[in-house]
């Protein structure tokens, strides 16, 4: 079923929609790295007073400093309150911007400006 869905149902579909996950974006105060987090609605969130609460210690991939967080969501899984130490919650757009910057920097690192691109490099790009 899933296989056929993927084959034939993709015209308007902008990709896989994760109905089971809630995403958060947290920027580390120490190194500035933005981490994307996924909370599973079924397994990670605890029922809390008509909404949900999520306890999580976030660690980024750069400085590995733990950021303990407590996130409160309403019954529609919308962020109501976020308590975090050592970091701050940011938007998906912030995350996207940083990912783009990282990609650009990686690109620049792979291609030193001093060296002109040769045809042999084509396969790698
Ligand atoms: Zn960090």
mmCIF file with all atom_site columns, C-alpha atoms in Angstrom, residues 18 26 32 95 107:
data_model
loop_
_atom_site.group_PDB
_atom_site.id
_atom_site.type_symbol
_atom_site.label_atom_id
_atom_site.label_alt_id
_atom_site.label_comp_id
_atom_site.label_asym_id
_atom_site.label_entity_id
_atom_site.label_seq_id
_atom_site.pdbx_PDB_ins_code
_atom_site.Cartn_x
_atom_site.Cartn_y
_atom_site.Cartn_z
_atom_site.occupancy
_atom_site.B_iso_or_equiv
_atom_site.pdbx_formal_charge
_atom_site.auth_seq_id
_atom_site.auth_comp_id
_atom_site.auth_asym_id
_atom_site.auth_atom_id
_atom_site.pdbx_PDB_model_num
ATOM 1 C CA . UNK A 1 18  ? 5.161  13.336 9.435  1.00 0.00 ? 18  UNK A CA 1
ATOM 2 C CA . UNK A 1 26  ? 16.705 25.062 19.406 1.00 0.00 ? 26  UNK A CA 1
ATOM 3 C CA . UNK A 1 32  ? 25.048 28.958 18.037 1.00 0.00 ? 32  UNK A CA 1
ATOM 4 C CA . UNK A 1 95  ? 17.029 26.565 11.098 1.00 0.00 ? 95  UNK A CA 1
ATOM 5 C CA . UNK A 1 107 ? 30.742 24.017 -0.728 1.00 0.00 ? 107 UNK A CA 1
#
